[in-house]
XYZ file of C-alpha atoms in Angstrom:
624
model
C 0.000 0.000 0.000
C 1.460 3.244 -1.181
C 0.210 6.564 0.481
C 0.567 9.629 -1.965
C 1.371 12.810 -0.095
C -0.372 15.790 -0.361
C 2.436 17.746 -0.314
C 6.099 17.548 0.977
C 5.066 17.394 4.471
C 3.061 14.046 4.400
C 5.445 12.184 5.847
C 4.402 10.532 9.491
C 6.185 12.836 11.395
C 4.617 15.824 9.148
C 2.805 18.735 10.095
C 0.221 20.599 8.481
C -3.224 19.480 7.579
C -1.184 16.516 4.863
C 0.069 15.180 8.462
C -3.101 15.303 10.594
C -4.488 13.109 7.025
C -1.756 10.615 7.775
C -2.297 10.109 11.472
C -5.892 10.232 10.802
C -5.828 7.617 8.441
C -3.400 5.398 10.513
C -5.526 6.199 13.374
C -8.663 4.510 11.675
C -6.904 1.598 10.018
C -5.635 0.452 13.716
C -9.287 1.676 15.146
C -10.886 -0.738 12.675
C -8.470 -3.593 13.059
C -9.238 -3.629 16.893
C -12.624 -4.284 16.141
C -11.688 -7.690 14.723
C -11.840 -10.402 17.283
C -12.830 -7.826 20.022
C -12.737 -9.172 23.219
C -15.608 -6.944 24.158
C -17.842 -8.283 21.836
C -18.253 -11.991 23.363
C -19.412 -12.184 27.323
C -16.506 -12.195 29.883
C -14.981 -15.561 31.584
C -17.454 -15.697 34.769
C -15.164 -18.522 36.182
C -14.168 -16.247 39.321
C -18.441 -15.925 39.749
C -19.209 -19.475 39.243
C -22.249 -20.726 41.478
C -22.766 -24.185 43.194
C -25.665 -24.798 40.688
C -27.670 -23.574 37.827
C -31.148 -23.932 36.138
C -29.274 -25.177 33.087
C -25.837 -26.197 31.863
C -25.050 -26.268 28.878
C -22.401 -28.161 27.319
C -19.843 -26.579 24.151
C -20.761 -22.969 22.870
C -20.728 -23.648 19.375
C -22.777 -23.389 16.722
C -25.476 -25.299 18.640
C -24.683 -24.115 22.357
C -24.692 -20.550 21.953
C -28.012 -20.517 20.595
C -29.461 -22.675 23.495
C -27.831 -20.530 25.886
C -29.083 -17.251 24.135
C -32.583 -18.805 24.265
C -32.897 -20.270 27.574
C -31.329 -16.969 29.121
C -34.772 -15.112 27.916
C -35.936 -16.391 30.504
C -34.791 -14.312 33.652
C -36.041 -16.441 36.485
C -33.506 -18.860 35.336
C -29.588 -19.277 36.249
C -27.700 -20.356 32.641
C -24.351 -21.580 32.507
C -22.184 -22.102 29.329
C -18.856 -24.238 28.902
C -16.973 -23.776 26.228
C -13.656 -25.333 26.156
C -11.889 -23.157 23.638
C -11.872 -19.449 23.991
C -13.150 -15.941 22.208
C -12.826 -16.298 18.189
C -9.259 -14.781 17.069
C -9.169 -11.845 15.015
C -8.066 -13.333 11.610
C -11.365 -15.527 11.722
C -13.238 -12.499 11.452
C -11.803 -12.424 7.882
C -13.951 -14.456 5.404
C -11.310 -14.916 2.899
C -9.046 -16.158 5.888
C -10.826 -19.744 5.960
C -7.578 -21.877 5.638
C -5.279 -19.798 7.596
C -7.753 -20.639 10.417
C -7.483 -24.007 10.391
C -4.896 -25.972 12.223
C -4.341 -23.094 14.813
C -5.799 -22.628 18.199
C -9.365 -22.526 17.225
C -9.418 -25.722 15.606
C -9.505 -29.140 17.483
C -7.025 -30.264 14.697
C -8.818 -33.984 14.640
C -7.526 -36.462 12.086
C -9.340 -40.066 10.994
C -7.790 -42.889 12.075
C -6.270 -45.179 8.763
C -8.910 -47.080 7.051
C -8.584 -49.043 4.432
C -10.203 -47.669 1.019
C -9.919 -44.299 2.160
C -7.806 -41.226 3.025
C -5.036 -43.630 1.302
C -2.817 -40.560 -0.726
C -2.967 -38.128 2.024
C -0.253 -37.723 4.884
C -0.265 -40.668 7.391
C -3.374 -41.965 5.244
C -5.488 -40.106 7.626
C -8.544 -37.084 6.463
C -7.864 -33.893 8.660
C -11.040 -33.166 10.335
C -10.986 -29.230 11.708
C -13.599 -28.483 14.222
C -13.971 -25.016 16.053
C -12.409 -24.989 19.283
C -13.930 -21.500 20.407
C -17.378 -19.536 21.204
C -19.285 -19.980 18.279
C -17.392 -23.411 17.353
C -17.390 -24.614 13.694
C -19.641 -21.237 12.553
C -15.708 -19.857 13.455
C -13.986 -21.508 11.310
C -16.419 -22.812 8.413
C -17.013 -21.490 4.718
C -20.040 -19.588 5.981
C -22.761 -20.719 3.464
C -26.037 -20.900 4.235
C -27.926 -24.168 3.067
C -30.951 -25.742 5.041
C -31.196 -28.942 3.175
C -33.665 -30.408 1.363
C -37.869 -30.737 2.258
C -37.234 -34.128 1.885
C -34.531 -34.458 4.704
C -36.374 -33.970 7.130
C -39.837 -35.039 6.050
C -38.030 -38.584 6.015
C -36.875 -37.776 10.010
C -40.452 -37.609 10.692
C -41.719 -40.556 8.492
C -39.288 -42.148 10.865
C -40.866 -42.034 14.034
C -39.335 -38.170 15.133
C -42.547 -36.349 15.490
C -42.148 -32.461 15.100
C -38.936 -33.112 12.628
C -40.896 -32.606 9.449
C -40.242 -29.601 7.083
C -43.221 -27.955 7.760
C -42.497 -28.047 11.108
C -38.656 -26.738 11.519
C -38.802 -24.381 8.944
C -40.524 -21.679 11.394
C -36.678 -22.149 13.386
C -34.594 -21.621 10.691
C -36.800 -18.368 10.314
C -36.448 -17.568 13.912
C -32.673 -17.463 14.098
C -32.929 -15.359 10.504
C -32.205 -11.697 9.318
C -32.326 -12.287 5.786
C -30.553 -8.981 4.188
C -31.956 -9.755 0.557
C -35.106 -8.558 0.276
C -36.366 -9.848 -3.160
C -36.239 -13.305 -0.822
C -38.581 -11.892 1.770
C -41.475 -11.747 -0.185
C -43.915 -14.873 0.114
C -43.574 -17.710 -2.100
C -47.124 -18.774 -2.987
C -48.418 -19.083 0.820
C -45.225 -19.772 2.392
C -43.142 -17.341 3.654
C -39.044 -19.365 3.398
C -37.470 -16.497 5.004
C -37.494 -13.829 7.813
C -35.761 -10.461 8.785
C -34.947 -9.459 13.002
C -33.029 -12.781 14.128
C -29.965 -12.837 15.679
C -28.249 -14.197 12.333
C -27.344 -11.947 9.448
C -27.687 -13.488 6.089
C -26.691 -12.463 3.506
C -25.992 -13.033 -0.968
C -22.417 -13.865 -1.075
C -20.123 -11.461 -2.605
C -20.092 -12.080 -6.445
C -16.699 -13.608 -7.904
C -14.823 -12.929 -11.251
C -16.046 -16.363 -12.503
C -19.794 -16.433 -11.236
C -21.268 -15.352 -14.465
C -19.390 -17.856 -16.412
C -20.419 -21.153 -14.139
C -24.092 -19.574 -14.644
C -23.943 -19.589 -18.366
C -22.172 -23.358 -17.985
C -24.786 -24.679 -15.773
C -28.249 -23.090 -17.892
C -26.043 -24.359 -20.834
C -25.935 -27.778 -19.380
C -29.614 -27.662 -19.155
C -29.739 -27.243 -15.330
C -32.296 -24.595 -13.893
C -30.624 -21.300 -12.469
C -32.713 -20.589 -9.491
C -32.932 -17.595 -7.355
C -32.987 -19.238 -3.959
C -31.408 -22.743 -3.395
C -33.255 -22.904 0.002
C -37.433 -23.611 -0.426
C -38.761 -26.959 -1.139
C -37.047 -27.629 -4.626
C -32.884 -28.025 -4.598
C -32.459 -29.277 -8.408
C -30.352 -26.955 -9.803
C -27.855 -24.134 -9.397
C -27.827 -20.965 -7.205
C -25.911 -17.694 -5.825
C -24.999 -18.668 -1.888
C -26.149 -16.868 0.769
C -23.172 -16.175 3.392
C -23.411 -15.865 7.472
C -20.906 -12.379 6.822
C -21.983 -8.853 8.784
C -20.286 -6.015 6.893
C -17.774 -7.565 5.270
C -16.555 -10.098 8.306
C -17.623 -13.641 9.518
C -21.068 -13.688 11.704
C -20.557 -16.620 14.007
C -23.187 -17.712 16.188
C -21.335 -16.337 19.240
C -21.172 -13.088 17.180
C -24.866 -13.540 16.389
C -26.375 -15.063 19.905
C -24.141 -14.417 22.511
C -23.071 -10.863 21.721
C -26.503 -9.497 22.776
C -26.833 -10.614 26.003
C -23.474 -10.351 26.783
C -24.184 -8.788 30.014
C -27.254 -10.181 31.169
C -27.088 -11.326 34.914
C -28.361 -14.766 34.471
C -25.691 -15.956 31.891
C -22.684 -17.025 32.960
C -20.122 -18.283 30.098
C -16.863 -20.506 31.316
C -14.349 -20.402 28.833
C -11.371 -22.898 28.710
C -13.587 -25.131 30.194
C -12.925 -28.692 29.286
C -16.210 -31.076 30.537
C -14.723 -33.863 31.696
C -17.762 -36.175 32.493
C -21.255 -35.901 33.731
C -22.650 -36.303 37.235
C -25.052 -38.924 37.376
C -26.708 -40.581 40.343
C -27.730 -44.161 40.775
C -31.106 -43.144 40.058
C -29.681 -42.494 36.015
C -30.694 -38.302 36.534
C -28.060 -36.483 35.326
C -27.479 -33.451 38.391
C -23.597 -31.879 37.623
C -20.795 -31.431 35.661
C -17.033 -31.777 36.216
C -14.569 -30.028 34.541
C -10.979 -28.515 34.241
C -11.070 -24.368 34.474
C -8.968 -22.338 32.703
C -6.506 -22.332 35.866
C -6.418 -25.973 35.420
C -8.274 -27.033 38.599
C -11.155 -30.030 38.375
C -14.165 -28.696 39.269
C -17.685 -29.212 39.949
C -21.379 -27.817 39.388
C -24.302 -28.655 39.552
C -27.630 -28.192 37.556
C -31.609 -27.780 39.260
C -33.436 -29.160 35.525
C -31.041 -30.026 32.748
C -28.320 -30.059 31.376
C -27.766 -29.830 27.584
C -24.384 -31.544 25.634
C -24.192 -29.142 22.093
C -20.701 -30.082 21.792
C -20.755 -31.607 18.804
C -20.594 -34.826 16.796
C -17.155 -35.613 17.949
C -17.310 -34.046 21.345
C -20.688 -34.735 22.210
C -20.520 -38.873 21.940
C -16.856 -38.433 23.605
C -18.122 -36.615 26.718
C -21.484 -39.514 27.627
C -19.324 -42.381 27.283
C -16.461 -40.757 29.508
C -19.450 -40.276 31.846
C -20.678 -44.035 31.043
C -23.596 -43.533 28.290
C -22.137 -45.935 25.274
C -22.036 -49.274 23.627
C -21.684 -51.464 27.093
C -18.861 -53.508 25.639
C -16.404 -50.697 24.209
C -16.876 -48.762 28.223
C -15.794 -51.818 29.562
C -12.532 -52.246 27.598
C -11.864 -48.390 27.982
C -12.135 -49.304 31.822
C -15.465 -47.001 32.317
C -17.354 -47.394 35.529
C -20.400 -47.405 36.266
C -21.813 -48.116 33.328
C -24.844 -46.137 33.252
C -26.590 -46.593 30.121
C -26.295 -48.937 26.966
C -26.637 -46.672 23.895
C -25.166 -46.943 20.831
C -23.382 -43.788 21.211
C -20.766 -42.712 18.470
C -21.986 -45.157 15.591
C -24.094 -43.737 12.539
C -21.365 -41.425 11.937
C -22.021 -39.742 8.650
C -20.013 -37.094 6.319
C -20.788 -35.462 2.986
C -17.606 -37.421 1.516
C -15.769 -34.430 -1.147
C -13.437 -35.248 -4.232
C -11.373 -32.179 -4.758
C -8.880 -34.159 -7.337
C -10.977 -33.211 -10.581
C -9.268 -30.386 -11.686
C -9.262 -27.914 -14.625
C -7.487 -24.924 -15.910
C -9.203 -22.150 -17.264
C -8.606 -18.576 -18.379
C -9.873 -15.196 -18.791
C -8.265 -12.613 -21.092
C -10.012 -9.553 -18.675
C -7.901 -11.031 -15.983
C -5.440 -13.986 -15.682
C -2.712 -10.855 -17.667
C -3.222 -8.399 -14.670
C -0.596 -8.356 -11.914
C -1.525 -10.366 -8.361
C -3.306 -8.270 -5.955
C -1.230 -6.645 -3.736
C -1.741 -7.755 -0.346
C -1.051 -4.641 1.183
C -4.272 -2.911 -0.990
C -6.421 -5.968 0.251
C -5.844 -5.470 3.479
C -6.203 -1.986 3.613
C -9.513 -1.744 1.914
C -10.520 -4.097 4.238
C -9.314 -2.479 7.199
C -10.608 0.754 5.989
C -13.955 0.204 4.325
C -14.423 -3.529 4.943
C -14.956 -3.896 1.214
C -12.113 -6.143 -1.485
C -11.575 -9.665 -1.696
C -10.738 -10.599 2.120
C -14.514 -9.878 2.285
C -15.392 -12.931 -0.173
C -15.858 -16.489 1.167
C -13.184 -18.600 0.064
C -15.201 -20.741 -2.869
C -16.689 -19.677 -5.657
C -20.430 -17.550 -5.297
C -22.469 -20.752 -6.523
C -23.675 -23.993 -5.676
C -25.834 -26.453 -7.225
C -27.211 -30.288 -6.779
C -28.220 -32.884 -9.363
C -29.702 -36.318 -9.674
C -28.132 -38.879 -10.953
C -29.606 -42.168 -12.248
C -27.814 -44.296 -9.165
C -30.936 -43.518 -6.186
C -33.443 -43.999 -8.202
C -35.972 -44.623 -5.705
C -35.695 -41.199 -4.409
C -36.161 -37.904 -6.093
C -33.577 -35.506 -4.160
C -30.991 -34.735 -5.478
C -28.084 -36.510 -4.300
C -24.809 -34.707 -5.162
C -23.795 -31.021 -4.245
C -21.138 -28.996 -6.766
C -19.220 -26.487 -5.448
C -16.641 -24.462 -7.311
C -13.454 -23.183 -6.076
C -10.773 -21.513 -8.422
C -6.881 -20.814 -7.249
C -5.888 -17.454 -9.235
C -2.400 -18.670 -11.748
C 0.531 -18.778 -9.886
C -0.776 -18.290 -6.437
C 1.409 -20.343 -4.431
C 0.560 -19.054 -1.441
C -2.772 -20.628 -1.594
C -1.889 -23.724 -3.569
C 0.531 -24.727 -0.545
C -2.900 -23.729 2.169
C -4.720 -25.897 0.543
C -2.015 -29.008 0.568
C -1.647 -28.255 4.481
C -4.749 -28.084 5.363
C -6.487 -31.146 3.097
C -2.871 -33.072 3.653
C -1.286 -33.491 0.633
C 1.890 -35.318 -0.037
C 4.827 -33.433 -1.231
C 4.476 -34.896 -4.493
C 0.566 -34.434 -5.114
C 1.674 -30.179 -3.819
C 4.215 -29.873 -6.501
C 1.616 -31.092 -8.961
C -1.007 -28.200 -7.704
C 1.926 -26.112 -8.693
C 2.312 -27.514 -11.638
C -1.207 -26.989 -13.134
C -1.617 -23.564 -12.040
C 1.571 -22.291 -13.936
C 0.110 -20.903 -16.570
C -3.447 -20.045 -15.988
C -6.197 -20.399 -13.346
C -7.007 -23.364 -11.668
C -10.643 -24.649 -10.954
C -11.674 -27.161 -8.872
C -15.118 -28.870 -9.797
C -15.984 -30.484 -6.459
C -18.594 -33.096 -6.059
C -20.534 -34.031 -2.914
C -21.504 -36.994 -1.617
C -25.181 -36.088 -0.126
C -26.877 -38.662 1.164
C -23.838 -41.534 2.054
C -24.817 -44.960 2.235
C -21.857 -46.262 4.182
C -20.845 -45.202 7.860
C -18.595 -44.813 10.343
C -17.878 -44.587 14.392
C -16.460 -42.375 17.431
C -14.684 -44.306 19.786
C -13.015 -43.382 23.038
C -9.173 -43.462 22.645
C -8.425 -44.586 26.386
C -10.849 -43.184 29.677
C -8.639 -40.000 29.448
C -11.181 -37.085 28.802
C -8.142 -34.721 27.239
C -7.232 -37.345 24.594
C -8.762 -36.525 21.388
C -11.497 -39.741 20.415
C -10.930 -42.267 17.783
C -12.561 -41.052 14.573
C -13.474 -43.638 11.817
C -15.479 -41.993 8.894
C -16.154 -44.881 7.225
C -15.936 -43.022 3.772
C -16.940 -46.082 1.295
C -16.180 -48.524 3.469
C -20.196 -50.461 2.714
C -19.332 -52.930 -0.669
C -23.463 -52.993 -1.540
C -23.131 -49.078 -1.344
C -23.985 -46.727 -3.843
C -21.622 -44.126 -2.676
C -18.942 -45.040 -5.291
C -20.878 -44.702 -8.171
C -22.945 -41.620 -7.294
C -19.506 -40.233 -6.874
C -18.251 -40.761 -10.146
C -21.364 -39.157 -11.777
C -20.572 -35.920 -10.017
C -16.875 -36.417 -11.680
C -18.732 -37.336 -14.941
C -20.614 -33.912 -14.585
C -17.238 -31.939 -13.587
C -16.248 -33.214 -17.665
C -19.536 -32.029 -18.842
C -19.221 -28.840 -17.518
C -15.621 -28.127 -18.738
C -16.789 -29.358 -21.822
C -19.618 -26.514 -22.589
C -19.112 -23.552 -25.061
C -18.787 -21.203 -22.785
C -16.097 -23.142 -20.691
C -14.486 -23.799 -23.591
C -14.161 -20.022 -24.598
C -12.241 -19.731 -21.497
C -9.688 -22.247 -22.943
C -10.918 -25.365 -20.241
C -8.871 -28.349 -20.453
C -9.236 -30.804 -18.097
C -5.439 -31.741 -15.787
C -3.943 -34.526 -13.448
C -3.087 -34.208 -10.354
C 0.028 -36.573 -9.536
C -1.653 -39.050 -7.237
C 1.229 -42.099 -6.783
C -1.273 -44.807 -6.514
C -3.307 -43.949 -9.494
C -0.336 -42.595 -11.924
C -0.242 -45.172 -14.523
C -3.965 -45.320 -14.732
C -5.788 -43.667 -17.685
C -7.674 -40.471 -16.347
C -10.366 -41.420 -19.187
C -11.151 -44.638 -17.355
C -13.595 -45.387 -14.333
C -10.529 -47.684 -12.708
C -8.319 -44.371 -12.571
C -11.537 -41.982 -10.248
C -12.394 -44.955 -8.308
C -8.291 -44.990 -7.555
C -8.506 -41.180 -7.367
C -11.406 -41.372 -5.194
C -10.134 -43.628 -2.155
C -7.043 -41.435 -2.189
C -8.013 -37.898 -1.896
C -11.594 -37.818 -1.088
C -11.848 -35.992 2.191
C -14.287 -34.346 4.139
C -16.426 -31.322 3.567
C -17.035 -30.601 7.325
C -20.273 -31.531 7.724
C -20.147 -34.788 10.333
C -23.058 -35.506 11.854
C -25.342 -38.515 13.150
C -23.630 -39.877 16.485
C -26.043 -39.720 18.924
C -29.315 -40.668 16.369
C -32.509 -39.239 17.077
C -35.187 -41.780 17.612
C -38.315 -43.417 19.222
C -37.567 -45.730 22.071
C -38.470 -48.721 19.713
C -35.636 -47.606 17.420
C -32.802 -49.680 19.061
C -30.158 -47.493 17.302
C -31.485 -44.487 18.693
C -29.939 -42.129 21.055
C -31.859 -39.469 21.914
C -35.553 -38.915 21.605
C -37.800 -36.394 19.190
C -37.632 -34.072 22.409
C -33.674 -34.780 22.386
C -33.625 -36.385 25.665
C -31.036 -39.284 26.107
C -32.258 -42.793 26.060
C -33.040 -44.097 29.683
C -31.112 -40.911 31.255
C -33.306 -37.938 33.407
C -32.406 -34.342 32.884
C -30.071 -34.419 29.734
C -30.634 -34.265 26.119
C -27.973 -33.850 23.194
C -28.665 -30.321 20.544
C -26.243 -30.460 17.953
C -25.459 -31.918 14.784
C -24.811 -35.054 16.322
C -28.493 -36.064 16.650
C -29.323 -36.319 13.045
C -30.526 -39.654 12.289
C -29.665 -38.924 8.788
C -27.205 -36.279 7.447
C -29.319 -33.155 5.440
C -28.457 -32.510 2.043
C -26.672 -29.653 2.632
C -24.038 -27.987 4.384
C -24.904 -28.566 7.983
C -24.490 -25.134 10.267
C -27.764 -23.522 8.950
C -29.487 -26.682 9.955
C -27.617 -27.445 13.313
C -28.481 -23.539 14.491
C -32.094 -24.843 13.500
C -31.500 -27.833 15.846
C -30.545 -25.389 18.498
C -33.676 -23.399 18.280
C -35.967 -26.137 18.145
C -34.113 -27.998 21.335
C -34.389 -24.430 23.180
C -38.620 -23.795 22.343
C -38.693 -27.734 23.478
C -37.582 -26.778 26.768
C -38.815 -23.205 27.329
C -42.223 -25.079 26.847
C -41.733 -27.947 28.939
C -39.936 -25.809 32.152
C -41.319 -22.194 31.701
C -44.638 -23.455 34.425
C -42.254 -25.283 36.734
C-alpha cells in the first residue's frame, strides 16, 4: 500500500493538515483492526463468579450451544451456565477470505481419521484432517459460511421415521427464527409460504459475487440445469448464488450472532477454557452436575436444578457420555469405564458429505489472468478501511448447485452437491494452504503447482449427499483430554452406492468443462500426480475410483452420532424431544443427533437444531 502525499510534508512525522491526514488515516486503520476479534464483543470468563448450581448447563458454545444458551437466558427467572472449552474467536477468523489460515491453529480441534482401508489412502499418514472449532461460536468460526438448510425431503423422512415435530413444515418456522435475511427480493412470500425472515440474531446475507460467477451460470443453464434464485425452499435441483453468514464484510458466528446481545445479562454465565470432563449422574440415572478442568487448570464441579444440555458436537458430544458411562456397554468396559450407566449406541451412525477435490481444470480469462496479483497490502487496507475487497469474499466460488443422478433412483432428491473453487495462476501461497490443510503429499503439492503455472485453476468439487456407508467415534483410552478415535467410514459399505454416485458428479465436472462457454475460457481438463493412481488412464472409471479412495476428504459436515429416535428404534440415542435414552435431565442439541445427514451444508441446519431444542424446553420448564 502506497500513500501519496499531499504535499512535501506528508510524511508521518509531518505537520500541516497533509500530516493530521496521515495520522488520521493510521488512526482509523488500527481503530478498525481492533474491532476484529474484540474481546468486548463476546461475554466475559465468569469462572471467578461461578455458582454451586444452575437452572441449566449447557455443554460446548458452538454453533449449537450458543443458541441454546441465548434462548434459555430469555428467561430471567432462570440461572444459565455455558462451557466452552476453547476461547473468544481470534481476530483473523473475522476475515472471510481467511478460511484456511484458520485451520490448524488454536481454534481448531485439529482432529484427524484414524487409517482405514479404502480411504484417506494418498494423504499424509493416510489419515482425512477433520478441523472443528475450538472456540465460542465453534465450527460457525472456522467454516465457509454458506447458508444451506437442506432439502424438504430431509427432514420429512426424520419424521416418516418415528421423530414427530422433525418434518419440514415443522422446523422451517426455526430456521426463520434465528434469521435476518438482508436480501429482500427473498422476503417476499412464495405462494403461501413465507421461506425467510428479517430481526433474528443471524445476518444473512448473498455472497459477494466472484470474477467467474457469471461464467459457471452460463455453464450450468447451458448444461440444461435450472438457475434458481434461492437454493433454500422446497425444490434443490439446480444451481444458485450462496447466501453467506458475513456482517459487513466479516464472519457472523453464532457467538457473534447469539451471545453478543446478552453479553451482560445477569443470568448468563459463560466458562471459557472449560474442558467437561464427564457428567454427574446418580444411581437413580438423573443427570445433576458437571465436572470439569477451568482455565486455571483445577477439576471442578457444578451442579444443575433441571437439565443439562451436551451441544458439543458430533465428535465431542458422543466423547463426553461415554467418559461419563452412556455408550455401547462392551467398548466402556474395555476403555475401563465405571459405572456403566446406560447402553446406547453412542458414536456409531457417523455420517459425512464425503468431497473429491482431485478433478481439476485450468481455465482462463483474457479480462484477468494478464493483470498483476493483488497486492496484499491494498487488500488489506480496503478491508481495514472500508471492509470492502476480496478478504470480504468467502473462500469458494459464489455458486452452488445439486443434481440427480440415475444411481438412487428410488428417491427424487438430489443426491450430489457442486461447489466451485478456483486458485488465481501462480498463487502459491494458496496452492501450498490448501495441501496443508487437506494433507497433501509433497508430491501431489508440486503437482497443484504444476497446473496452475500458466493459468487459473478450478476445482469442480462433487458431494456426496446422502452416504450410504458409515462410520464410528470411539473413546481413545478413559482419558477425557485425549482426542477420540474417529473412523469416517468413507466407502467402506461394498453394496453401497456411494462409489458410483460419486463418479457421476466427476462425470458432470467433464460435462461442464466441456460446454461452449467453458471452452471459450480455454478449459482443459489436468492430473493431479496421485502415486497410486499414476499409470492409470484419467479417461477410465478404474483411474476416479483410484482417485477417489485417495483424496476424497471431508467437507465438514459430520453428523449422526447420537441418532434421534423413538424408544423402539434400538439405534437411537436421543428422543424427538432430544432427551437421552433411559437418562433424566439431559438431552444432546447439535449436529450429532441427526438420524440422517441433510443434504446440505450442515451449520444452517444445526443452528435450526438449536432453536428447536431451546422452544422444546422453554415449553416444557417455563410453568415449573
Amino acid at each position: 500500500m502506497e500513500v501519496c502525499p499531499l504535499n512535501s510534508s506528508a510524511t508521518p512525522g509531518g505537520s500541516g493538515v497533509s500530516g493530521l491526514l496521515f495520522a488520521g488515516l493510521i488512526s482509523t486503520l488500527i481503530n478498525s483492526q481492533q474491532q476484529l476479534g474484540n474481546p468486548e464483543d463476546y461475554p466475559k470468563d465468569a469462572t471467578s463468579q461461578l455458582l454451586p448450581e444452575y437452572d441449566f448447563i449447557i455443554v460446548g458454545g458452538g454453533s449449537a450451544g450458543s443458541v441454546v444458551a441465548r434462548r434459555l437466558s430469555e428467561e430471567n427467572k432462570w440461572k444459565i451456565l455455558l462451557l466452552e472449552a476453547g476461547g473468544d474467536p481470534t481476530a483473523s477468523s473475522d476475515i472471510p477470505a481467511l478460511i484456511f489460515n484458520i485451520q490448524k491453529t488454536e481454534i481448531d480441534w485439529q482432529y484427524r481419521t484414524e487409517p482405514q482401508p479404502g480411504m484417506c489412502q494418498g494423504l499424509l499418514d493416510k489419515r482425512c484432517n477433520w478441523p472443528r472449532g475450538k472456540a465460542l461460536g465453534g465450527s460457525s468460526v472456522i467454516n465457509f459460511m454458506m447458508y444451506l438448510r437442506g432439502m424438504k425431503g430431509d427432514y420429512d423422512k426424520w419424521a416418516q421415521d418415528g421423530n414427530y415435530g422433525w418434518s419440514f413444515d415443522e422446523i422451517l418456522p426455526f430456521f426463520k427464527k434465528s434469521e435476518d435475511m438482508t436480501y429482500k427480493p427473498l422476503l417476499q412470500s412464495r405462494g403461501n409460504i413465507s421461506y425467510h425472515a428479517t430481526g433474528g440474531p443471524l445476518t444473512v446475507e448473498k455472497a459477494n459475487v466472484d470474477h467467474y460467477k457469471e461464467s459457471f451460470q452460463r455453464a450450468v443453464i447451458e448444461m440444461g440445469y435450472e438457475w434458481m434464485e434461492d437454493i433454500n425452499e422446497d425444490r434443490q435441483l439446480g444451481f444458485a448464488e450462496l447466501f453467506s453468514t458475513v456482517r459487513d464484510g466479516t464472519r457472523c458466528n453464532t457467538a457473534k450472532a447469539f451471545l453478543s446481545p446478552v453479553k451482560d445479562n445477569d443470568n448468563l454465565h459463560v466458562l471459557k477454557h472449560a474442558h467437561v470432563t464427564r457428567l454427574l449422574i446418580n444411581e437413580r440415572k438423573v443427570a445433576y452436575g458437571v465436572e470439569f478442568k477451568d482455565n486455571n487448570g483445577q477439576i471442578r464441579t457444578v451442579k444443575s436444578k433441571r437439565e443439562i444440555i451436551i451441544s458439543a458436537g458430533t465428535i465431542n458430544s458422543p466423547q463426553i457420555l461415554m467418559l461419563s458411562g452412556i455408550g455401547p456397554e462392551d467398548h466402556l468396559k474395555e476403555m475401563g469405564i465405571n459405572p456403566i450407566i446406560q447402553n446406547l449406541r453412542v458414536g456409531e451412525n457417523l455420517q459425512d458429505h464425503l468431497a473429491f477435490f482431485g478433478s481439476v481444470f485450468n481455465i482462463r480469462d483474457s479480462q484477468i489472468s494478464q493483470l498483476p496479483a493483488p497486492n496484499k497490502l491494498d487488500l488489506y487496507y480496503n478491508f481495514l478501511s472500508k471492509r470492502t475487497g476480496l478478504l470480504t469474499q468467502i473462500m469458494a466460488t459464489a455458486i452452488t448447485g445439486y443434481m440427480k443422478t440415475n444411481i438412487s433412483v428410488s428417491d427424487d432428491r438430489p443426491d450430489v452437491q457442486l461447489y466451485f473453487f478456483v486458485l488465481n495462476a501462480k498463487d502459491t501461497d494458496s496452492a501450498n494452504l490448501i495441501s496443508y490443510v487437506i494433507g497433501y503429499d509433497e508430491a501431489t503439492n508440486t503437482s497443484l503447482h504444476k497446473v496452475s503455472e500458466d493459468a487459473d485453476l478450478l476445482h469442480v468439487i462433487p458431494a456426496l449427499m446422502r452416504p450410504e456407508s458409515r462410520g464410528r467415534i470411539l473413546l481413545n483410552s478413559s482419558d477425557p483430554f485425549q482426542h477420540p478415535r474417529i473412523f469416517p467410514g468413507y466407502l467402506s459399505d461394498p453394496e453401497s452406492k456411494d462409489i458410483k454416485t460419486l463418479l457421476k458428479g466427476i462425470e458432470f465436472s467433464q460435462k461442464f468443462i466441456s460446454t461452449k462457454e467453458m471452452m471459450s475460457k480455454q478449459g482443459r481438463r489436468r492430473k493431479l500426480y496421485i502415486k497410486m493412481c499414476d499409470k492409470l488412464d484419467i479417461n477410465t472409471r478404474v483411474y476416479w475410483e483410484c482417485a477417489l479412495r485417495q483424496l476424497g476428504t471431508t467437507i465438514y459436515h459430520p453428523a449422526g452420532t447420537c441418532k434421534m429416535g423413538p424408544e423402539s428404534d434400538p439405534t437411537a440415542v436421543v428422543s424427538p424431544e432430544l432427551k437421552v435414552h433411559g437418562v433424566k435431565g439431559l438431552r444432546v442439541a447439535d449436529a450429532s443427533i441427526m438420524p440422517t445427514i441433510v443434504s446440505s451444508n450442515i451449520n444452517a441446519p444445526t443452528i435450526m437444531i438449536a432453536e428447536k431444542a431451546a422452544d422444546m424446553i422453554r415449553k416444557e420448564w417455563e410453568s415449573k
